[in-house]
CSV table of C-alpha atoms and ligand atoms in Angstrom, one decimal:
chain,number,residue,atom,x,y,z
A,103,MET,CA,123.5,62.1,305.6
A,104,ALA,CA,125.3,64.2,308.5
A,105,ILE,CA,124.7,63.2,312.5
A,106,TYR,CA,125.9,65.8,315.3
A,107,GLY,CA,126.3,64.6,318.6
A,108,LYS,CA,128.0,66.4,322.0
A,109,GLU,CA,131.3,66.9,320.7
A,110,SER,CA,131.4,65.5,317.1
A,111,ILE,CA,130.0,65.6,313.6
A,112,CYS,CA,129.6,62.5,311.9
A,113,LEU,CA,129.2,62.6,308.1
A,114,LEU,CA,127.8,59.1,306.5
A,115,PHE,CA,128.5,58.5,302.8
A,116,GLY,CA,127.2,55.4,302.3
A,117,ASP,CA,129.2,52.9,304.6
A,118,ILE,CA,131.8,55.5,304.7
A,119,VAL,CA,132.1,57.3,308.2
A,120,PHE,CA,134.0,60.4,308.8
A,121,TYR,CA,134.1,62.2,312.1
A,122,CYS,CA,135.1,66.1,312.6
A,123,SER,CA,134.8,68.0,315.9
A,124,ALA,CA,131.6,70.2,316.2
A,125,HIS,CA,133.9,73.0,317.7
A,126,MET,CA,136.1,73.2,314.9
A,127,LEU,CA,132.9,73.4,312.6
A,128,GLY,CA,131.3,76.0,314.7
A,129,ILE,CA,128.2,74.4,315.1
A,130,GLU,CA,126.1,74.1,318.3
A,131,THR,CA,125.4,70.5,319.2
A,132,ALA,CA,122.7,68.9,321.7
A,133,ASN,CA,124.1,67.3,324.8
A,134,ARG,CA,121.9,64.8,324.3
A,135,GLY,CA,123.0,61.9,322.1
A,136,LEU,CA,123.5,62.0,318.3
A,137,ILE,CA,120.7,63.4,316.2
A,138,MET,CA,120.0,62.2,312.8
A,139,ILE,CA,118.7,65.2,310.1
A,140,THR,CA,117.9,63.1,307.3
A,141,LYS,CA,114.8,60.4,306.8
A,142,PRO,CA,116.5,57.2,307.3
A,143,LYS,CA,115.4,54.5,304.6
A,144,THR,CA,115.8,51.4,306.8
A,145,VAL,CA,114.8,51.3,310.6
A,146,VAL,CA,114.8,48.3,313.1
A,147,ILE,CA,113.0,48.0,316.0
A,148,VAL,CA,114.2,45.8,318.9
A,149,GLY,CA,111.1,44.3,320.9
A,150,ALA,CA,107.6,43.4,320.0
A,151,GLY,CA,105.6,44.7,322.5
A,152,ILE,CA,103.1,47.2,322.3
A,153,VAL,CA,106.0,50.2,322.2
A,154,GLY,CA,107.5,48.4,319.4
A,155,LEU,CA,104.4,47.9,317.3
A,156,SER,CA,103.6,51.6,317.9
A,157,ALA,CA,106.8,52.7,316.8
A,158,ALA,CA,106.5,50.7,313.7
A,159,PHE,CA,103.3,52.4,313.0
A,160,HIS,CA,104.2,55.7,313.4
A,161,LEU,CA,107.3,55.4,311.4
A,162,ALA,CA,105.4,53.4,308.5
A,163,GLU,CA,103.0,56.5,308.8
A,164,LYS,CA,106.0,59.2,308.6
A,165,GLY,CA,106.9,57.1,305.1
A,166,VAL,CA,109.9,55.3,306.4
A,167,GLU,CA,110.4,52.8,303.7
A,168,ARG,CA,111.5,49.8,305.2
A,169,ILE,CA,110.9,49.0,309.0
A,170,VAL,CA,111.7,45.7,310.6
A,171,ILE,CA,110.6,44.6,314.2
A,172,VAL,CA,112.5,41.9,316.0
A,173,ASP,CA,111.6,39.9,319.0
A,174,LYS,CA,113.6,37.2,320.8
A,175,GLY,CA,109.9,35.4,321.6
A,176,LYS,CA,106.4,35.9,320.1
A,177,VAL,CA,105.0,39.6,319.2
A,178,GLY,CA,103.6,40.7,322.8
A,179,ASP,CA,104.5,38.1,324.9
A,180,GLY,CA,106.3,40.4,327.5
A,181,SER,CA,104.4,42.7,329.7
A,182,SER,CA,102.2,43.7,326.9
A,183,ILE,CA,99.8,40.8,326.7
A,184,ARG,CA,99.6,41.0,330.6
A,185,ALA,CA,98.8,44.4,331.1
A,186,GLY,CA,95.6,45.3,332.7
A,187,GLY,CA,95.2,47.9,330.1
A,188,ILE,CA,94.0,50.6,332.2
A,189,VAL,CA,94.6,54.3,330.8
A,190,THR,CA,94.6,57.8,332.3
A,191,MET,CA,96.0,61.1,331.8
A,192,LEU,CA,96.0,62.3,335.3
A,193,GLN,CA,99.9,61.6,335.9
A,194,ASP,CA,101.9,63.6,338.5
A,195,ASN,CA,104.1,65.6,336.2
A,196,GLU,CA,103.5,67.9,333.1
A,197,SER,CA,105.4,65.9,330.4
A,198,ALA,CA,103.5,62.8,331.6
A,199,ILE,CA,100.2,64.8,331.5
A,200,ARG,CA,100.8,65.9,328.0
A,201,ALA,CA,102.3,62.8,326.9
A,202,ARG,CA,99.1,60.8,327.9
A,203,SER,CA,96.7,63.6,326.8
A,204,ARG,CA,98.2,62.7,323.2
A,205,SER,CA,98.0,58.8,324.0
A,206,LEU,CA,94.5,59.3,324.4
A,207,ASP,CA,93.9,61.0,321.3
A,208,ILE,CA,95.3,58.1,319.4
A,209,PHE,CA,93.7,55.6,321.5
A,210,GLU,CA,90.6,57.5,320.1
A,211,ARG,CA,91.8,57.1,316.8
A,212,PHE,CA,92.8,53.7,316.8
A,213,SER,CA,89.4,52.8,318.1
A,214,SER,CA,88.2,53.8,314.8
A,215,ILE,CA,91.2,52.6,312.2
A,216,LEU,CA,92.2,49.2,314.1
A,217,PRO,CA,89.5,46.6,313.1
A,218,GLY,CA,88.6,44.4,316.1
A,219,TYR,CA,89.9,47.0,318.6
A,220,THR,CA,87.8,49.3,320.9
A,221,PHE,CA,88.8,51.8,323.5
A,222,HIS,CA,86.4,51.6,326.4
A,223,GLN,CA,86.5,55.0,327.4
A,224,VAL,CA,84.3,54.3,330.6
A,225,GLY,CA,86.5,56.9,332.7
A,226,CYS,CA,89.4,56.1,335.1
A,227,LEU,CA,88.3,56.7,338.6
A,228,ASN,CA,91.5,57.6,340.9
A,229,LEU,CA,90.5,56.8,344.4
A,230,MET,CA,92.1,58.3,347.3
A,231,ARG,CA,91.9,59.6,351.0
A,232,GLU,CA,90.9,63.4,351.6
A,233,GLN,CA,94.7,64.5,352.8
A,234,ASP,CA,96.2,63.0,349.6
A,235,PHE,CA,92.8,64.8,347.7
A,236,VAL,CA,93.9,68.1,349.4
A,237,ASN,CA,97.6,67.6,348.6
A,238,SER,CA,97.0,67.2,345.0
A,239,THR,CA,94.7,70.5,344.4
A,240,THR,CA,97.5,72.1,342.6
A,241,LEU,CA,98.2,69.1,340.5
A,242,ARG,CA,94.6,69.2,339.7
A,243,GLU,CA,94.6,72.7,338.1
A,244,ILE,CA,97.6,71.7,335.9
A,245,GLN,CA,95.8,68.4,334.8
A,246,THR,CA,92.8,70.5,333.8
A,247,SER,CA,95.1,73.4,331.9
A,248,LEU,CA,96.6,70.7,330.0
A,249,GLY,CA,93.5,69.3,328.7
A,250,ALA,CA,92.1,66.4,331.4
A,251,ARG,CA,88.4,66.5,331.7
A,252,ILE,CA,87.8,65.7,335.6
A,253,GLU,CA,85.2,65.2,337.7
A,254,VAL,CA,85.4,65.2,341.8
A,255,LEU,CA,83.3,62.8,343.3
A,256,ARG,CA,83.1,62.2,347.5
A,257,GLY,CA,82.1,59.3,349.5
A,258,SER,CA,78.2,57.9,348.8
A,259,GLU,CA,78.4,60.2,345.3
A,260,ILE,CA,80.7,57.5,343.8
A,261,GLN,CA,78.6,54.8,344.7
A,262,GLN,CA,75.5,56.6,343.4
A,263,LYS,CA,77.1,57.2,340.1
A,264,PHE,CA,78.5,53.5,340.1
A,265,PRO,CA,76.3,51.2,341.9
A,266,ASP,CA,78.7,48.1,341.9
A,267,ILE,CA,81.6,50.2,344.0
A,268,HIS,CA,81.3,50.5,347.6
A,269,THR,CA,82.5,53.6,349.4
A,270,THR,CA,82.7,55.5,352.6
A,271,ASP,CA,82.7,58.8,353.6
A,272,GLU,CA,86.6,58.8,353.9
A,273,ASP,CA,87.1,57.9,350.2
A,274,PHE,CA,87.5,61.0,347.5
A,275,GLY,CA,87.2,60.2,343.9
A,276,VAL,CA,88.9,61.9,340.9
A,277,LEU,CA,87.3,60.6,337.8
A,278,ASP,CA,89.1,61.2,334.3
A,279,LEU,CA,86.2,61.2,331.7
A,280,ARG,CA,88.7,60.6,329.0
A,281,GLY,CA,90.1,57.4,330.6
A,282,GLY,CA,89.1,54.0,330.5
A,283,TYR,CA,90.9,50.5,329.1
A,284,SER,CA,91.8,48.4,326.2
A,285,GLU,CA,91.6,44.6,326.2
A,286,PRO,CA,95.4,43.9,325.4
A,287,HIS,CA,93.9,40.5,323.6
A,288,ARG,CA,92.5,42.8,321.4
A,289,TYR,CA,94.7,45.7,320.8
A,290,ILE,CA,97.9,43.8,320.3
A,291,PRO,CA,96.5,41.6,317.2
A,292,ALA,CA,95.0,44.6,315.9
A,293,LEU,CA,97.9,47.0,316.1
A,294,LEU,CA,99.9,44.0,314.4
A,295,ALA,CA,97.6,43.3,311.7
A,296,LYS,CA,97.7,47.4,310.8
A,297,VAL,CA,101.5,47.4,311.1
A,298,ARG,CA,101.7,44.3,308.5
A,299,GLU,CA,99.5,45.9,306.3
A,300,LEU,CA,101.7,49.0,306.4
A,301,GLY,CA,104.3,46.9,305.3
A,302,VAL,CA,106.6,46.5,308.2
A,303,GLU,CA,108.3,43.1,308.7
A,304,VAL,CA,107.9,41.3,311.9
A,305,ARG,CA,110.3,38.8,312.8
A,306,GLU,CA,109.5,36.3,316.0
A,307,ASN,CA,111.7,34.1,317.8
A,308,GLN,CA,114.9,36.1,316.3
A,309,ALA,CA,117.1,37.6,319.5
A,310,LEU,CA,119.2,40.7,319.0
A,311,VAL,CA,122.6,39.2,319.9
A,312,GLU,CA,124.7,42.2,319.1
A,313,PHE,CA,124.6,45.7,317.7
A,314,THR,CA,126.8,46.9,314.8
A,315,MET,CA,128.8,50.0,315.0
A,316,ALA,CA,130.7,52.1,312.9
A,317,GLY,CA,132.7,54.5,315.5
A,318,GLU,CA,130.1,55.9,317.9
A,319,VAL,CA,127.0,55.3,315.3
A,320,VAL,CA,124.7,52.2,315.5
A,321,THR,CA,124.6,50.6,312.0
A,322,GLY,CA,122.2,47.6,312.5
A,323,VAL,CA,121.7,44.7,314.3
A,324,ILE,CA,123.1,40.9,314.6
A,325,THR,CA,120.1,38.6,315.5
A,326,ARG,CA,119.9,34.9,316.4
A,327,GLY,CA,116.9,32.5,316.3
A,328,ARG,CA,114.7,30.3,314.8
A,329,ARG,CA,114.2,30.3,311.1
A,330,SER,CA,110.7,32.1,311.1
A,331,ASN,CA,107.4,29.8,310.5
A,332,GLU,CA,109.4,26.7,311.2
A,333,PRO,CA,109.1,24.1,314.0
A,334,GLU,CA,111.3,24.7,317.3
A,335,THR,CA,113.6,21.8,316.2
A,336,SER,CA,115.3,23.9,313.0
A,337,THR,CA,118.9,24.9,313.1
A,338,ASP,CA,119.5,28.6,314.9
A,339,VAL,CA,120.3,31.3,312.2
A,340,THR,CA,122.2,34.3,312.7
A,341,LYS,CA,121.3,37.3,310.5
A,342,THR,CA,122.9,40.7,310.1
A,343,ILE,CA,119.9,43.7,309.3
A,344,LYS,CA,121.8,47.0,308.4
A,345,ALA,CA,119.5,49.9,309.3
A,346,ASP,CA,120.0,53.7,309.0
A,347,ALA,CA,118.5,53.9,312.6
A,348,VAL,CA,117.7,51.2,315.7
A,349,ILE,CA,115.1,52.0,318.0
A,350,CYS,CA,115.3,49.9,321.3
A,351,THR,CA,111.9,48.6,323.3
A,352,VAL,CA,112.8,45.9,325.4
A,353,ASN,CA,111.3,47.5,328.7
A,354,SER,CA,112.3,45.3,331.3
A,355,TRP,CA,115.2,43.8,329.8
A,356,ALA,CA,116.6,47.1,328.9
A,357,ASN,CA,120.0,46.8,330.6
A,358,HIS,CA,120.7,43.2,329.2
A,359,VAL,CA,120.3,44.6,325.7
A,360,LEU,CA,122.0,48.1,326.4
A,361,SER,CA,125.1,46.9,328.1
A,362,GLY,CA,125.9,46.1,324.4
A,363,VAL,CA,126.5,49.5,323.6
A,364,GLY,CA,128.1,50.3,327.3
A,365,PHE,CA,124.8,52.0,328.4
A,366,ASN,CA,123.0,51.3,331.4
A,367,ILE,CA,119.9,53.1,333.2
A,368,PRO,CA,119.3,52.8,336.7
A,369,MET,CA,116.2,50.7,337.0
A,370,LYS,CA,114.5,48.1,338.8
A,371,ASN,CA,112.0,45.4,338.1
A,372,PHE,CA,109.4,44.3,340.3
A,373,ILE,CA,106.7,41.4,339.9
A,374,HIS,CA,103.1,42.4,339.1
A,375,GLU,CA,100.2,40.2,338.8
A,376,ARG,CA,96.7,40.6,337.5
A,377,PHE,CA,93.5,38.4,337.8
A,378,VAL,CA,90.5,37.8,335.9
A,379,THR,CA,87.1,36.6,337.3
A,380,LYS,CA,84.6,34.2,335.4
A,381,ARG,CA,81.7,36.1,333.7
A,382,PHE,CA,79.0,37.9,335.6
A,383,PRO,CA,75.4,37.4,334.1
A,384,THR,CA,75.5,41.4,333.3
A,385,GLN,CA,78.2,44.1,333.0
A,386,PRO,CA,79.3,45.2,336.2
A,387,ILE,CA,78.9,48.9,336.5
A,388,LEU,CA,82.1,50.8,337.3
A,389,PRO,CA,84.8,52.7,335.5
A,390,ALA,CA,88.4,51.6,335.6
A,391,ILE,CA,89.6,52.2,339.3
A,392,ASN,CA,93.3,53.1,340.3
A,393,ASP,CA,92.5,52.6,343.9
A,394,ASN,CA,95.2,54.2,346.0
A,395,VAL,CA,93.5,53.2,349.2
A,396,LYS,CA,93.4,49.7,348.5
A,397,ASP,CA,96.6,49.8,346.5
A,398,GLY,CA,95.6,47.9,343.4
A,399,TYR,CA,93.1,48.4,340.5
A,400,VAL,CA,90.1,46.9,339.4
A,401,ARG,CA,88.1,47.2,336.0
A,402,PRO,CA,85.3,45.9,334.0
A,403,THR,CA,86.1,43.7,331.0
A,404,ASP,CA,84.0,43.8,327.6
A,405,ASP,CA,82.8,40.4,328.2
A,406,ASN,CA,81.0,41.1,331.8
A,407,ARG,CA,84.0,40.2,334.1
A,408,LEU,CA,86.2,42.1,336.7
A,409,LEU,CA,90.1,42.5,336.1
A,410,LEU,CA,92.1,43.0,339.5
A,411,GLY,CA,95.9,43.4,339.9
A,412,THR,CA,98.6,44.7,342.6
A,413,SER,CA,102.0,44.3,343.1
A,414,ALA,CA,101.5,45.0,347.0
A,415,HIS,CA,102.1,41.4,348.0
A,416,ASN,CA,105.8,41.2,346.7
A,417,PRO,CA,107.7,44.4,347.4
A,418,ASP,CA,111.2,42.9,346.6
A,419,GLU,CA,113.0,44.0,343.3
A,420,PHE,CA,113.2,41.0,340.8
A,421,VAL,CA,116.5,40.8,338.8
A,422,ILE,CA,116.1,39.2,335.5
A,423,PRO,CA,118.9,36.4,335.7
A,424,HIS,CA,119.8,36.1,331.9
A,425,PRO,CA,118.9,37.8,328.5
A,426,ASP,CA,116.9,34.6,327.3
A,427,PHE,CA,115.0,35.0,330.3
A,428,THR,CA,110.9,34.9,329.7
A,429,PHE,CA,108.0,35.9,331.8
A,430,SER,CA,106.8,32.3,331.2
A,431,ASP,CA,109.6,31.6,333.9
A,432,LEU,CA,107.7,33.6,336.5
A,433,GLN,CA,106.0,31.9,339.3
A,434,PRO,CA,102.5,33.1,340.4
A,435,ASP,CA,102.6,34.1,344.1
A,436,PRO,CA,99.6,32.8,346.3
A,437,ARG,CA,100.1,35.6,348.2
A,438,SER,CA,98.7,38.0,345.4
A,439,LEU,CA,95.0,36.7,345.5
A,440,THR,CA,94.8,36.7,348.9
A,441,HIS,CA,95.9,40.6,349.2
A,442,LEU,CA,93.1,41.3,346.2
A,443,LYS,CA,90.3,39.4,348.1
A,444,GLU,CA,91.2,41.1,351.2
A,445,HIS,CA,91.2,44.5,350.0
A,446,PHE,CA,88.6,44.5,347.3
A,447,THR,CA,85.7,42.3,348.4
A,448,ASN,CA,84.5,45.5,350.3
A,449,ARG,CA,85.3,47.8,347.6
A,450,VAL,CA,83.5,45.4,344.9
A,451,PRO,CA,81.0,43.7,346.8
A,452,LEU,CA,80.2,41.4,343.4
A,453,LEU,CA,83.4,39.8,344.4
A,454,GLN,CA,81.9,38.1,347.2
A,455,ARG,CA,80.4,35.8,345.3
A,456,THR,CA,82.6,35.2,342.2
A,457,GLU,CA,84.8,32.2,340.8
A,458,TRP,CA,88.2,33.2,339.6
A,459,ASP,CA,89.1,32.4,336.0
A,460,TYR,CA,92.7,33.5,335.0
A,461,HIS,CA,95.9,34.9,336.0
A,462,ARG,CA,98.8,36.4,334.6
A,463,VAL,CA,102.4,37.3,336.2
A,464,GLY,CA,104.8,39.8,334.6
A,465,LEU,CA,107.2,42.5,335.2
A,466,ILE,CA,106.7,46.5,335.5
A,467,SER,CA,109.9,48.5,335.2
A,468,PHE,CA,110.9,51.7,337.0
A,469,ALA,CA,113.8,54.2,336.0
A,470,MET,CA,115.3,55.7,339.1
A,471,ASP,CA,112.8,58.8,338.9
A,472,SER,CA,109.9,56.5,337.9
A,473,ASN,CA,109.6,58.7,334.7
A,474,PRO,CA,109.8,56.5,331.2
A,475,VAL,CA,113.1,56.6,329.4
A,476,ILE,CA,112.2,57.7,325.6
A,477,GLY,CA,114.8,59.3,322.8
A,478,PRO,CA,118.1,59.3,321.6
A,479,VAL,CA,120.8,57.6,323.5
A,480,PRO,CA,123.7,60.0,324.7
A,481,GLY,CA,126.9,59.4,322.8
A,482,LEU,CA,125.7,57.2,320.4
A,483,GLY,CA,124.6,57.8,316.4
A,484,ASN,CA,121.3,56.6,315.2
A,485,PHE,CA,120.3,54.3,318.0
A,486,TYR,CA,116.8,55.4,320.4
A,487,ILE,CA,115.5,53.6,323.5
A,488,GLY,CA,111.7,53.8,324.8
A,489,VAL,CA,111.9,51.9,328.0
A,490,ASN,CA,111.0,51.9,331.8
A,491,PHE,CA,107.5,52.5,331.6
A,492,HIS,CA,106.4,51.9,335.2
A,493,SER,CA,103.2,50.1,335.4
A,494,GLY,CA,101.8,52.5,332.7
A,495,GLY,CA,103.3,51.3,329.6
A,496,PHE,CA,99.9,50.6,328.6
A,497,GLY,CA,98.8,54.3,328.7
A,498,TYR,CA,102.2,55.1,327.4
A,499,ASN,CA,102.3,53.3,324.3
A,500,PRO,CA,100.8,55.1,321.5
A,501,VAL,CA,102.6,58.3,322.3
A,502,ALA,CA,105.9,56.6,323.0
A,503,GLY,CA,105.8,55.3,319.6
A,504,LEU,CA,104.9,58.4,317.9
A,505,LEU,CA,107.7,60.2,320.0
A,506,LEU,CA,110.2,57.7,319.0
A,507,SER,CA,109.2,58.0,315.1
A,508,GLU,CA,109.4,62.0,315.8
A,509,TYR,CA,112.8,61.4,317.1
A,510,VAL,CA,114.1,59.2,314.6
A,511,VAL,CA,112.5,61.3,311.5
A,512,ASN,CA,112.5,64.6,312.8
A,513,GLY,CA,115.0,65.1,315.4
A,514,LYS,CA,112.5,66.5,317.5
A,515,THR,CA,108.8,65.8,319.2
A,516,SER,CA,105.8,67.2,319.0
A,517,VAL,CA,105.3,66.9,322.9
A,518,ASP,CA,107.4,68.5,325.3
A,519,VAL,CA,108.6,65.4,327.0
A,520,ASP,CA,112.6,66.6,327.6
A,521,SER,CA,112.4,65.1,331.3
A,522,PHE,CA,112.0,61.5,329.6
A,523,LEU,CA,115.5,61.8,328.0
A,524,PRO,CA,117.8,59.2,328.5
A,525,ASP,CA,120.7,61.7,329.0
A,526,ARG,CA,119.0,62.6,332.5
A,527,PHE,CA,121.0,60.0,334.0
A,528,ALA,CA,124.2,61.4,333.2
A,529,CYS,CA,125.4,62.0,336.9
A,530,VAL,CA,123.8,59.2,338.5
A,531,ASP,CA,126.3,56.5,339.4
A,532,THR,CA,124.3,53.6,337.8
A,533,GLU,CA,126.5,50.5,339.0
A,534,SER,CA,126.0,51.8,342.5
A,535,TYR,CA,122.1,52.2,342.0
A,536,GLN,CA,121.9,48.8,340.4
A,537,SER,CA,123.9,47.1,343.2
A,538,MET,CA,121.4,48.5,345.8
A,539,PRO,CA,118.6,46.2,346.5
A,540,LEU,CA,115.3,48.4,346.7
A,541,LYS,CA,111.8,47.7,347.6
A,542,HIS,CA,108.7,48.6,345.8
A,543,HIS,CA,108.0,51.5,348.3
A,544,ASP,CA,111.6,52.9,348.1
A,545,ILE,CA,110.4,54.1,344.5
A,546,LEU,CA,108.3,56.8,343.6
A,547,GLN,CA,104.9,55.2,343.5
A,548,LYS,CA,103.2,55.1,340.1
A,549,ARG,CA,100.0,53.5,339.0
A,550,HIS,CA,98.6,53.5,335.5
B,634,LIG,C1,100.4,42.5,335.2
B,634,LIG,C2,100.4,43.6,334.7
B,634,LIG,C3,99.6,44.5,334.8
B,634,LIG,C4,99.6,46.1,334.0
B,634,LIG,N1,98.7,46.8,333.6
B,634,LIG,C5,99.0,47.8,333.2
B,634,LIG,C6,97.7,49.0,333.1
B,634,LIG,O1,96.6,48.5,333.4
B,634,LIG,N2,97.8,50.0,332.3
B,634,LIG,C7,99.2,50.7,331.7
B,634,LIG,O2,99.4,51.4,331.2
B,634,LIG,N3,100.4,49.6,332.2
B,634,LIG,C8,100.1,48.0,332.5
B,634,LIG,N4,101.1,47.4,333.0
B,634,LIG,C9,102.6,47.9,332.3
B,634,LIG,C10,102.4,47.3,331.0
B,634,LIG,O3,102.0,46.1,330.6
B,634,LIG,C11,103.9,47.7,329.9
B,634,LIG,O4,104.4,49.0,330.6
B,634,LIG,C12,103.9,47.9,328.5
B,634,LIG,O5,103.5,46.3,328.0
B,634,LIG,C13,105.2,47.6,328.1
B,634,LIG,O6,105.3,47.5,327.0
B,634,LIG,P1,106.8,47.2,326.1
B,634,LIG,O7,106.6,47.0,324.6
B,634,LIG,O8,107.6,48.6,326.5
B,634,LIG,O9,107.7,45.8,327.0
B,634,LIG,P2,107.0,44.4,326.6
B,634,LIG,O10,105.8,43.8,326.2
B,634,LIG,O11,107.9,43.9,327.7
B,634,LIG,O12,108.2,44.1,325.3
B,634,LIG,C14,109.5,43.8,325.0
B,634,LIG,C15,109.6,43.0,324.3
B,634,LIG,O13,111.0,42.9,324.1
B,634,LIG,C16,111.4,41.8,323.9
B,634,LIG,N5,113.0,41.4,323.8
B,634,LIG,C17,113.8,41.6,325.3
B,634,LIG,N6,115.1,41.2,324.8
B,634,LIG,C18,115.0,41.0,323.5
B,634,LIG,C19,116.3,40.5,322.7
B,634,LIG,N7,117.5,40.2,323.0
B,634,LIG,N8,116.0,40.7,321.6
B,634,LIG,C20,114.7,40.8,320.8
B,634,LIG,N9,113.6,41.1,321.6
B,634,LIG,C21,113.8,41.3,323.0
B,634,LIG,C22,110.8,40.8,324.7
B,634,LIG,O14,110.5,39.2,324.0
B,634,LIG,C23,109.2,41.6,324.7
B,634,LIG,O15,108.6,41.2,323.7
B,634,LIG,C24,101.0,46.0,333.6
B,634,LIG,C25,102.1,45.1,333.6
B,634,LIG,C26,102.1,43.9,333.9
B,634,LIG,C27,103.0,43.1,334.0
């Protein structure tokens, strides 16, 4: 197997690794991490959220023989099970629009091949004020040219189409007709069942503690955790898994895990909360809504409820204190529901007479430029990451898994998403960025 990097070529014969200067060999190399050029036999994925599961699915479809996912907790129990599940392709840059368009294709496909899962393509309405609508004219042209199907609705037109939304003449709506939502508690088990059916090994309660390396090449992982399927009291076990490629999909935990290979991302985490009402007698008539006027979002659920979410009440960054941290350590913030009631009761009058049922709190993770970080890690062989999906990782997960599988198996992607590559922060002083306490509004705002 040959792997090439910025300045060196690495030849692997079994366990033996040879390094040569790329310059000496006269080979032009990518300045973007080390690229594998033969299909790997074993791939380990660290992190069993929706991005890790999606990567496993696509690798299995590409015929990778052995795929092992490890997670320090239960499948989906990071941000994934807490997500609102809203998806739109109306993003603010070309890479993101292209990527989301592919995600929508895959959601449509998953809806027919994953038993128990449905993609609710009810549309995603992006609400804004007139000035923002005018400012985004060129962006809408780009979105349309890249395959978006949109309908523009103003003031009362919105209410006529969706009677359970209240709008004024100041509201402008851009409806993404391909958008909609998924129920995470149906999607995750359905995707998990599918990857298991495809032969993927899923090891829960096994935390990555170390990467194994041969020079600049990642050769596997060491995990520690409880023996699978045994009670919590059972003895801890340490396991080494050798791999031809390792993919890291640990989202908010990225820097804790990546510090093990000396790579860090300029990134910030923020608390995000979402609430679900009790059932209404009939299905509320509204699409999924990204409400930029009210600073939150609302959507129907598949069992006649409303789901609402926001980060607006708590702008402070959240620093993950240690690698073993779990989201069950996060406490609900009383200000979040107050914010949603104040802002959304007028928007969705049904909320005046509702009771609230349950609540989820998690983290959303932003790279410095608010774009996801997907691709090979610069300077390291056989090592890939897919992290920092802001509040849009549900929308990204199908394509993120596809892209990761393409990097690993083909060395290149079928969607042009170069602006997501991890090497884009090469000139950033990451340590200074990490030590700077930032507020949510200091970072480029992105909703789903
Ligand atoms: C309340 C809320 C609402 C949201 N709503 C939406 C929405 O409507 N639409 C949308 O598109 N996105 C939404 N998001 C964002 C979305 O949920 C995330 O971007 C997405 O789930 C990220 O998936 P992931 O697989 O990358 O990360 P995660 O699901 O967080 O998975 C990471 C996994 O890594 C594991 N891990 C960490 N460290 C280790 C280790 N050392 N060893 C092994 N495993 C490890 C964790 O246990 C975890 O399971 C929302 C997020 C929140 C919190």
